[in-house]
Short mmCIF file of C-alpha atoms and ligand atoms in Angstrom, two decimals:
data_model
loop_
_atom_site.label_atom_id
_atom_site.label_comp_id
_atom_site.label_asym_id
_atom_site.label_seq_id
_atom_site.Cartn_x
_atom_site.Cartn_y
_atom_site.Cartn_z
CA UNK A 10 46.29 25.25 -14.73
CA UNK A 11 48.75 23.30 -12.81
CA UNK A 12 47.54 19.78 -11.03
CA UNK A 13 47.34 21.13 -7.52
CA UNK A 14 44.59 24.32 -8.73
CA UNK A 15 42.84 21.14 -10.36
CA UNK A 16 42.50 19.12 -7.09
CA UNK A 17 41.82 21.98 -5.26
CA UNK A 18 39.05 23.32 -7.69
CA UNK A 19 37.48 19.92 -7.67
CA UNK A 20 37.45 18.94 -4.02
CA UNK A 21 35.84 22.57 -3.51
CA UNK A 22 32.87 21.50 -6.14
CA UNK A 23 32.56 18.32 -4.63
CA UNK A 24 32.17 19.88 -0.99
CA UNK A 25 30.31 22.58 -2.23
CA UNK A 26 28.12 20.39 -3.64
CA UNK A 27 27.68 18.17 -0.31
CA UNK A 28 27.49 21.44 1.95
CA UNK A 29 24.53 22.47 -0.13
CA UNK A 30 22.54 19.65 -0.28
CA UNK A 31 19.76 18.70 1.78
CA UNK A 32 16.90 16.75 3.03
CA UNK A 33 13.44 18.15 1.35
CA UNK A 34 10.36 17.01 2.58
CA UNK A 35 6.61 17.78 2.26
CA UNK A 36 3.49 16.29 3.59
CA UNK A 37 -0.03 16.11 1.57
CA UNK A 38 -3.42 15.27 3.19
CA UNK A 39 -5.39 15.79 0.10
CA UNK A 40 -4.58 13.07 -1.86
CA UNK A 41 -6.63 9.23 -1.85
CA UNK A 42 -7.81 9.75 1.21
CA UNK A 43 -4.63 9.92 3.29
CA UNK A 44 -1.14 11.35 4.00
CA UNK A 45 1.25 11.48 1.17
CA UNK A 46 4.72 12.05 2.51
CA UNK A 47 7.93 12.47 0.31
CA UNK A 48 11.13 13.22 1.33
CA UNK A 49 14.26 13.00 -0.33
CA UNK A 50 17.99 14.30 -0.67
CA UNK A 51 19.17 17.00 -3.17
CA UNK A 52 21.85 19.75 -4.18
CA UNK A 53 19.12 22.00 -5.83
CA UNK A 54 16.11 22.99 -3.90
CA UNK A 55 14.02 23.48 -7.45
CA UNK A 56 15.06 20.06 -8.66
CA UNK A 57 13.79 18.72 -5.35
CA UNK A 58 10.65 20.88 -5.14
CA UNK A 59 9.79 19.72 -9.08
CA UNK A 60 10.57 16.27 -8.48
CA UNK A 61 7.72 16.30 -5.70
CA UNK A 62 5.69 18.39 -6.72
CA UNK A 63 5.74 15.26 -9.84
CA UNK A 64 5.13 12.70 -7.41
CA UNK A 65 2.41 14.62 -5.67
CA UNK A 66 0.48 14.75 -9.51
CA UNK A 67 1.33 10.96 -9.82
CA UNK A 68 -0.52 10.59 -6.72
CA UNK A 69 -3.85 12.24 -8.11
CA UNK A 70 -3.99 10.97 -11.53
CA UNK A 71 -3.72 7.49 -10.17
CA UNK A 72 -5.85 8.70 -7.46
CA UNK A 73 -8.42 10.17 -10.25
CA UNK A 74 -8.59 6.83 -12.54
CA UNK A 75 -8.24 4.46 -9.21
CA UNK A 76 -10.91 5.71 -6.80
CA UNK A 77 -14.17 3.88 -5.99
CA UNK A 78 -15.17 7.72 -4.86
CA UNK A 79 -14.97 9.29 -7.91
CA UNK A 80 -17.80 8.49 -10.34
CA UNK A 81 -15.69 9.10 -12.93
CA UNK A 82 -12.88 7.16 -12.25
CA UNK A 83 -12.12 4.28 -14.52
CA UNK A 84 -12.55 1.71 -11.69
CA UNK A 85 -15.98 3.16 -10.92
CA UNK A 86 -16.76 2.69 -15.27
CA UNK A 87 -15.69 -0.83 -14.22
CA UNK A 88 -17.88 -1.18 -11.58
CA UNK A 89 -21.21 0.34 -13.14
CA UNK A 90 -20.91 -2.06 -16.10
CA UNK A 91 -18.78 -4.81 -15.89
CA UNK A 92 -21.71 -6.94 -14.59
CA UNK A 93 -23.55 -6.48 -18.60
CA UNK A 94 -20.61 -6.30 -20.72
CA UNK A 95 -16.82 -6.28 -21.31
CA UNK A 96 -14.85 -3.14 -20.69
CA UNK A 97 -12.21 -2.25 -22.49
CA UNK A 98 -8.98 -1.01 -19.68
CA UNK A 99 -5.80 0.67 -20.05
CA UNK A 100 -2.85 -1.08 -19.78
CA UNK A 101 -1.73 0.29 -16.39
CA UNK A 102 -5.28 -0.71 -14.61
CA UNK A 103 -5.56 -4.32 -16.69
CA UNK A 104 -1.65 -5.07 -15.23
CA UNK A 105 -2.61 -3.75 -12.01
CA UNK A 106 -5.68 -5.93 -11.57
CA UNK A 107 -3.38 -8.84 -13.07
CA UNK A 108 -1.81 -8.02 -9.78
CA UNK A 109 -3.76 -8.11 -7.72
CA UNK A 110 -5.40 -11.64 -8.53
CA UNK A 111 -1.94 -13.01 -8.39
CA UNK A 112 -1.86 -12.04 -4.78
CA UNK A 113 -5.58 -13.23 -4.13
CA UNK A 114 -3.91 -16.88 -5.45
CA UNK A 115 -0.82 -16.40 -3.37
CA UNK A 116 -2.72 -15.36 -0.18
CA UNK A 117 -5.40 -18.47 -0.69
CA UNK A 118 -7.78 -15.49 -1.48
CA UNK A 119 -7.53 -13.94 1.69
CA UNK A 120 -6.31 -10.74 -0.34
CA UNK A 121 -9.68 -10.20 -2.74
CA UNK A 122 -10.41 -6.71 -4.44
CA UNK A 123 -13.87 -7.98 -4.83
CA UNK A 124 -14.41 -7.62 -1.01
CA UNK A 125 -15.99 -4.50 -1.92
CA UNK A 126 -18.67 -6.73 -2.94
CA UNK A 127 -19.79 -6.78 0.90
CA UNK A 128 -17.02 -4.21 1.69
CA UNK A 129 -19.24 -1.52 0.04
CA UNK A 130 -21.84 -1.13 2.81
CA UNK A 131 -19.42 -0.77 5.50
CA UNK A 132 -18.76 3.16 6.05
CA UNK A 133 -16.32 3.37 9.39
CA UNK A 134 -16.56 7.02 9.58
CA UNK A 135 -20.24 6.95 10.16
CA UNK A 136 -20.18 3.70 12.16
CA UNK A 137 -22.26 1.82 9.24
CA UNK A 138 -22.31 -1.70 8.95
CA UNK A 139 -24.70 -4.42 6.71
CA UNK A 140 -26.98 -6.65 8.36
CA UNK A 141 -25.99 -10.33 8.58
CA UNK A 142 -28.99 -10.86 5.92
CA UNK A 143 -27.45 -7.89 3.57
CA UNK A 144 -24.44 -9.92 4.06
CA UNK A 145 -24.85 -13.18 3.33
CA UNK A 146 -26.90 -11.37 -0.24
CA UNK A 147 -24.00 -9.99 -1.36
CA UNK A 148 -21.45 -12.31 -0.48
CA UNK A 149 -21.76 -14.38 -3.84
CA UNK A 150 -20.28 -11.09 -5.11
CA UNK A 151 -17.26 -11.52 -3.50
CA UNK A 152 -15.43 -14.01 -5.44
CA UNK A 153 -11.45 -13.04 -7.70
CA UNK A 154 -12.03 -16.10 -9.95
CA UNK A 155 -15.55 -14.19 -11.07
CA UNK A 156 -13.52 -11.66 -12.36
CA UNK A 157 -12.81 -12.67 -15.98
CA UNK A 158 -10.47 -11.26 -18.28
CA UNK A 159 -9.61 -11.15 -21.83
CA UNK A 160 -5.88 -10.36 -22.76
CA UNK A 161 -6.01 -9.62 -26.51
CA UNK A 162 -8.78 -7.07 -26.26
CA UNK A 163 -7.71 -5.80 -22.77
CA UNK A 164 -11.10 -6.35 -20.84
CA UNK A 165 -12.56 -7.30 -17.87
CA UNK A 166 -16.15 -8.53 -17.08
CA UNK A 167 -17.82 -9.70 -14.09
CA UNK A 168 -19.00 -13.44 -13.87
CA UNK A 169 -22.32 -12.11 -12.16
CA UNK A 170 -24.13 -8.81 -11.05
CA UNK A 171 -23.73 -7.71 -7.63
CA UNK A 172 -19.97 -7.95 -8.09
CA UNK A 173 -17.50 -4.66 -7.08
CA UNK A 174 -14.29 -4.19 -7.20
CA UNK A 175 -12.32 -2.05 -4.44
CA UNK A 176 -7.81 -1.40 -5.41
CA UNK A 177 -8.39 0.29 -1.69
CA UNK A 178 -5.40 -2.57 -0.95
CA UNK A 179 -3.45 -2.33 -3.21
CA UNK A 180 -3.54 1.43 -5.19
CA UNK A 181 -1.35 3.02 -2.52
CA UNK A 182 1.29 1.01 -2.54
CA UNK A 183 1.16 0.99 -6.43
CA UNK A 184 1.32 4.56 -6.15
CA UNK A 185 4.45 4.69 -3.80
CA UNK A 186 6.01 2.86 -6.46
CA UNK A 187 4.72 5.06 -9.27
CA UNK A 188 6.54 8.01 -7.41
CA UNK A 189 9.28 6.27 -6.83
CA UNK A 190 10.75 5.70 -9.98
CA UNK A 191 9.40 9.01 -10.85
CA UNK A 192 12.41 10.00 -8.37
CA UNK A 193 14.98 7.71 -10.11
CA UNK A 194 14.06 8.73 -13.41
CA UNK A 195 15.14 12.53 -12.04
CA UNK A 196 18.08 11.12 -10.91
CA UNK A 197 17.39 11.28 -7.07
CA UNK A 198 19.49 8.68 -4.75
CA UNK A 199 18.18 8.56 -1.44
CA UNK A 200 14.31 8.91 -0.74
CA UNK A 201 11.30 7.71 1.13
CA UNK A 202 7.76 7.84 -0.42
CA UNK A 203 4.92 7.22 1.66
CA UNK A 204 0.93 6.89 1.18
CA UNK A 205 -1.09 6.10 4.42
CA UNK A 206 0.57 2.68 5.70
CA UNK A 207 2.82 1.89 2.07
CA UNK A 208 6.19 2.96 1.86
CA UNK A 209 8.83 2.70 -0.55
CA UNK A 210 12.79 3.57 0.14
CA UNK A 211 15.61 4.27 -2.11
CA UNK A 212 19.05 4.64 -0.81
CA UNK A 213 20.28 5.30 2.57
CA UNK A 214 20.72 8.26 5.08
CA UNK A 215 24.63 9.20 5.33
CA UNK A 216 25.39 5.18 4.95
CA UNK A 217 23.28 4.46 7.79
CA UNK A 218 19.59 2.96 6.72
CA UNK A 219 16.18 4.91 7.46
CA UNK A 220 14.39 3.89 10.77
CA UNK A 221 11.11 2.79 10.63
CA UNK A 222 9.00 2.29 13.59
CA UNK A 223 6.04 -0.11 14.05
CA UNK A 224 3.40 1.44 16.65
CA UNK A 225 1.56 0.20 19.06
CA UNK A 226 -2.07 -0.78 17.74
CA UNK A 227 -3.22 0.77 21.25
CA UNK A 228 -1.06 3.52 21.27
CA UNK A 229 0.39 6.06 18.47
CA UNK A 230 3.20 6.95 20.39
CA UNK A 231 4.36 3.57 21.45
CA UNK A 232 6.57 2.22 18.99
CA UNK A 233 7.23 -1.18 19.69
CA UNK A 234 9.68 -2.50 17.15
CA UNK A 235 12.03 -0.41 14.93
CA UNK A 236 13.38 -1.52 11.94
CA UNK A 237 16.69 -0.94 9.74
CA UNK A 238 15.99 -0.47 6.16
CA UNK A 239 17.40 0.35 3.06
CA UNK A 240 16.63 0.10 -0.57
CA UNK A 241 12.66 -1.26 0.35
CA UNK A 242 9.36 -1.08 0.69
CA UNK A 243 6.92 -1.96 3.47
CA UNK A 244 3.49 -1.82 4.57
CA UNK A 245 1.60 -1.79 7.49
CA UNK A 246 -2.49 -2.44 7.91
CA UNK A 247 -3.41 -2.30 11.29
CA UNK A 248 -7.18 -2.25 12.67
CA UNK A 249 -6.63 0.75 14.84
CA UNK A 250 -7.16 2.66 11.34
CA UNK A 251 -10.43 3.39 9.78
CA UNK A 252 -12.90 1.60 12.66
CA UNK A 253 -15.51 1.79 15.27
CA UNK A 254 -16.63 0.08 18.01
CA UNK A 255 -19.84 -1.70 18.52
CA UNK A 256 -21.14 -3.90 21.24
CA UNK A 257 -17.83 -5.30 22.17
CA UNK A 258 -16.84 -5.75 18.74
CA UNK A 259 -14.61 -3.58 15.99
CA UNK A 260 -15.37 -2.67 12.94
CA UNK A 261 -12.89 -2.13 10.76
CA UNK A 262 -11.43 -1.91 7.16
CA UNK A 263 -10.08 -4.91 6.86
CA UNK A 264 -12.90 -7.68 5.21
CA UNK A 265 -12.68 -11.22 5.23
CA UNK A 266 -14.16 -12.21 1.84
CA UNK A 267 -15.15 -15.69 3.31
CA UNK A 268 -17.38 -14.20 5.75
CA UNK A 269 -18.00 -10.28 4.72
CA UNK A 270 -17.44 -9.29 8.46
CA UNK A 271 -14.42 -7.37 9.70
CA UNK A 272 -10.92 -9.84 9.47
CA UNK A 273 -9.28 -9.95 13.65
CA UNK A 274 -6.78 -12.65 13.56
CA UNK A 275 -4.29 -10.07 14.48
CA UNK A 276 -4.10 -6.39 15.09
CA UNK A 277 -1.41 -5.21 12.99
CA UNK A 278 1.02 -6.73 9.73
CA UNK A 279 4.06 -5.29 8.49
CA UNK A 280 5.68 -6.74 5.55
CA UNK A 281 8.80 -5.83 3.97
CA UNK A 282 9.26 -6.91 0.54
CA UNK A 283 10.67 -4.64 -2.90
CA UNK A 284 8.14 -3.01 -4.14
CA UNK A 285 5.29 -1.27 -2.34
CA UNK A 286 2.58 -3.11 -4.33
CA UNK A 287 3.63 -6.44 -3.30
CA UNK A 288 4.24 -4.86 0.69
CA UNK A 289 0.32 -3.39 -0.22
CA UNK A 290 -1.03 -6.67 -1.60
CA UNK A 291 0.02 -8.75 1.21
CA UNK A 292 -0.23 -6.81 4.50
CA UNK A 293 -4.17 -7.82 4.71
CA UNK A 294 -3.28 -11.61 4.64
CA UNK A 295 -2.52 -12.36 8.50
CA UNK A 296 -6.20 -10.19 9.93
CA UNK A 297 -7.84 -12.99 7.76
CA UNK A 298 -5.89 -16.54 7.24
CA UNK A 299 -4.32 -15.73 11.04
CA UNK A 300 -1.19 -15.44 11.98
CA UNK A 301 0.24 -18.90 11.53
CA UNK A 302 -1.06 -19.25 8.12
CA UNK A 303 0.26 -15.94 7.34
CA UNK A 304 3.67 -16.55 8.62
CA UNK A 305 3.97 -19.95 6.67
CA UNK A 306 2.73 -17.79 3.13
CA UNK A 307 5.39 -15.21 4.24
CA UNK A 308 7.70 -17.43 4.87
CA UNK A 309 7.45 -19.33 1.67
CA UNK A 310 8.02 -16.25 -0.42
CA UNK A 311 12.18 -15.78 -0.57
CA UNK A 312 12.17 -11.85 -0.78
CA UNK A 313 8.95 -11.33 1.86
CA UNK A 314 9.30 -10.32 5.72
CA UNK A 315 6.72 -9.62 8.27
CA UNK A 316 5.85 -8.75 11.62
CA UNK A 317 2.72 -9.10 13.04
CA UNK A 318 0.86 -8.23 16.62
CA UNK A 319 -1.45 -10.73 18.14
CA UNK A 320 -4.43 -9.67 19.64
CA UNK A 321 -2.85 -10.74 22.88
CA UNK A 322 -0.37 -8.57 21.97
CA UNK A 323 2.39 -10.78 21.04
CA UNK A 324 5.19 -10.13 17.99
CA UNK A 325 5.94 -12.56 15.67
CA UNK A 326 8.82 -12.19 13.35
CA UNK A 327 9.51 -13.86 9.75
CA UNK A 328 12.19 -16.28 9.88
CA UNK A 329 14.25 -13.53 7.82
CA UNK A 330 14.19 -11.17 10.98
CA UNK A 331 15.66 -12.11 14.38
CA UNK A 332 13.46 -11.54 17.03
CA UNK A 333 15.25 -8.89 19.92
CA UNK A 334 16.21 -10.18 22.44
P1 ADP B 475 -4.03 1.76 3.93
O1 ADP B 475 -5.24 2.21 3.17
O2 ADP B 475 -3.73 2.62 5.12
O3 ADP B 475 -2.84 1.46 3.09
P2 ADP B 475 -4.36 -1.11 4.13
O4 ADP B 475 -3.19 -1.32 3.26
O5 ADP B 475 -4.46 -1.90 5.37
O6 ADP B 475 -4.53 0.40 4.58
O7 ADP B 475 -5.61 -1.39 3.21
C1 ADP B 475 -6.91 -1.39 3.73
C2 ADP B 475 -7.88 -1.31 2.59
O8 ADP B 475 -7.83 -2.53 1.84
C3 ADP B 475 -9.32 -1.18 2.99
O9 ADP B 475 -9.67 0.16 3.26
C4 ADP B 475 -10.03 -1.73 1.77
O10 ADP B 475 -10.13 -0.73 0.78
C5 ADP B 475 -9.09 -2.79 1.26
N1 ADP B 475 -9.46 -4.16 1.68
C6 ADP B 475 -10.14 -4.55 2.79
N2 ADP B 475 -10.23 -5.90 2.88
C7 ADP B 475 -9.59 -6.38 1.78
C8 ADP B 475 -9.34 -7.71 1.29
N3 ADP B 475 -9.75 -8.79 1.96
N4 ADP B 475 -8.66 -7.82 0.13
C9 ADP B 475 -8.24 -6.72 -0.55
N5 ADP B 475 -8.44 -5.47 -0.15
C10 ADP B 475 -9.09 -5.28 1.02
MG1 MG B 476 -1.95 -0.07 2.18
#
């Protein structure tokens, strides 16, 4: 075969190839509670379709051994008998909830999977709240350094009954970056994982980055910053979620564990960081320390950005983002 038939042939595969691929996506409602989205780039439509449909099971076997819903779950095991004795965890939950106390220290506890303590009695769709007396009962509960762990056997026990623990905050982004590298291990390049407000990115689209917009807490369909991103993950809690109103007052998913009640020191966080855990683990921070405590944790942490609405409405940005002008 002479050298010309050879560049010919190849630039033909390698255009073929490009002409071919495309953009796959497919949306889940089914899964934890909330929308899974996946999209992602690829030459072969049954790669891509497999390669979801892996992230998708990813999604409900963490989903299965992570939800306080599901009695069987092994975070429910942990809750129905940590409080009388040591319980032996796999590796993936005892590293997760490793985790997750390292962001309770870096967020001066204002992160706190034992909000569930309190967090428990709260059910948004049905507009329940505790009293102030059921409250201030359970609120002992609600305490990370009660959570005590032994490394060489694996376990975790609580310090005192009454304790629960809720990965609510955290398990989705966790999951995002479960199905990421599910993605990368199938060779995929350029993707975007998504579970309720936790997303995870990998690559670009055609050398420009993916667009994400940050809405309105008032409004869906007002976006009111967009943001250029690329190889990252971010996460957005906002109180316009899960939530009723009462009185004057909302009610919604977000707990302050100093207090038990409903955290409103601002009305949305975005942070950009990594990995989706970390975006996960510190996106609750600002409703409860407040935005200028927030921004000074943030800002202290070298590979962390955020952007957060005020409840008057304002946007602050990390020192890593410029502010538009
Ligand atoms: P999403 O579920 O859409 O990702 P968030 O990331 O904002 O939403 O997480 C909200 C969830 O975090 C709540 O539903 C609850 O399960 C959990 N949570 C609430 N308050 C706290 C807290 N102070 N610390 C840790 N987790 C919390
Ligand atoms: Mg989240």
């Amino acid at each position: 075969m002479n050298l010309k038939i050879v560049v010919v042939l190849t630039l033909c595969l390698v255009w073929c190839g490009t002409v071919n691929a495309e953009w796959f996506r497919r949306v889940d409602d089914g899964i934890m509670g909330t929308r899974i989205v996946v999209e992602l780039w690829d030459e072969d439509g049954v790669h891509a379709n497999q390669a979801i449909d892996a992230v998708m099971d990813e999604m409900r076997r963490i989903d299965e051994s992570m939800s306080v819903y599901k009695s069987t779950s092994e975070v429910s095991k942990v809750n129905a008998e940590a409080a009388q004795h040591p319980v032996k965890l796999t590796k993936e939950l005892f590293d997760l909830l490793q985790q997750a106390v390292e962001f309770s220290k870096i967020t001066d506890g204002a992160f706190d999977i034992t909000y569930a303590s309190v967090g428990y009695m709260y059910d948004f769709r049905k507009h329940i709240k505790p009293t102030e007396a059921q409250i201030a009962q359970a609120l002992p509960g609600v305490n990370y350094r009660h959570l005590i762990f032994d490394q060489k056997n694996q376990t975790i026990k609580f310090f005192q009954p009454g304790m629960r623990i809720d990965l609510g905050g955290i398990a989705k982004g966790y999951s995002v970056d479960c199905g990421i590298h599910i993605l990368q291990a199938r060779g995929i390049k350029h993707a975007l994982v998504t579970a309720g407000g936790d997303s995870r990115i990998i690559g670009d689209r055609f050398g420009k980055p993916w667009v994400v917009g940050i809405r309105h807490p008032d409004d869906a369909n007002r976006v009111i910053a967009k943001i250029p991103l690329v190889d990252t993950a971010l996460s957005t809690s906002g109180d316009y979620e899960r939530f009723f109103d009462e009185d004057g007052v909302r009610y919604h998913h977000i707990i302050d564990p100093k207090t038990g009640h409903s955290a409103s020191k601002v009305r949305s966080a975005t942070i950009i960081a990594s990995t989706a855990t970390r975006t996960d683990g510190l996106s609750k921070t600002a409703f409860v320390l407040g935005p200028e405590k927030a921004m000074e944790i943030y800002n202290r942490l070298d590979d962390v950005d955020a952007i957060l609405v005020t409840p008057d409405g304002t946007v602050l940005y990390s020192k890593g983002l410029e502010a538009p002008k």
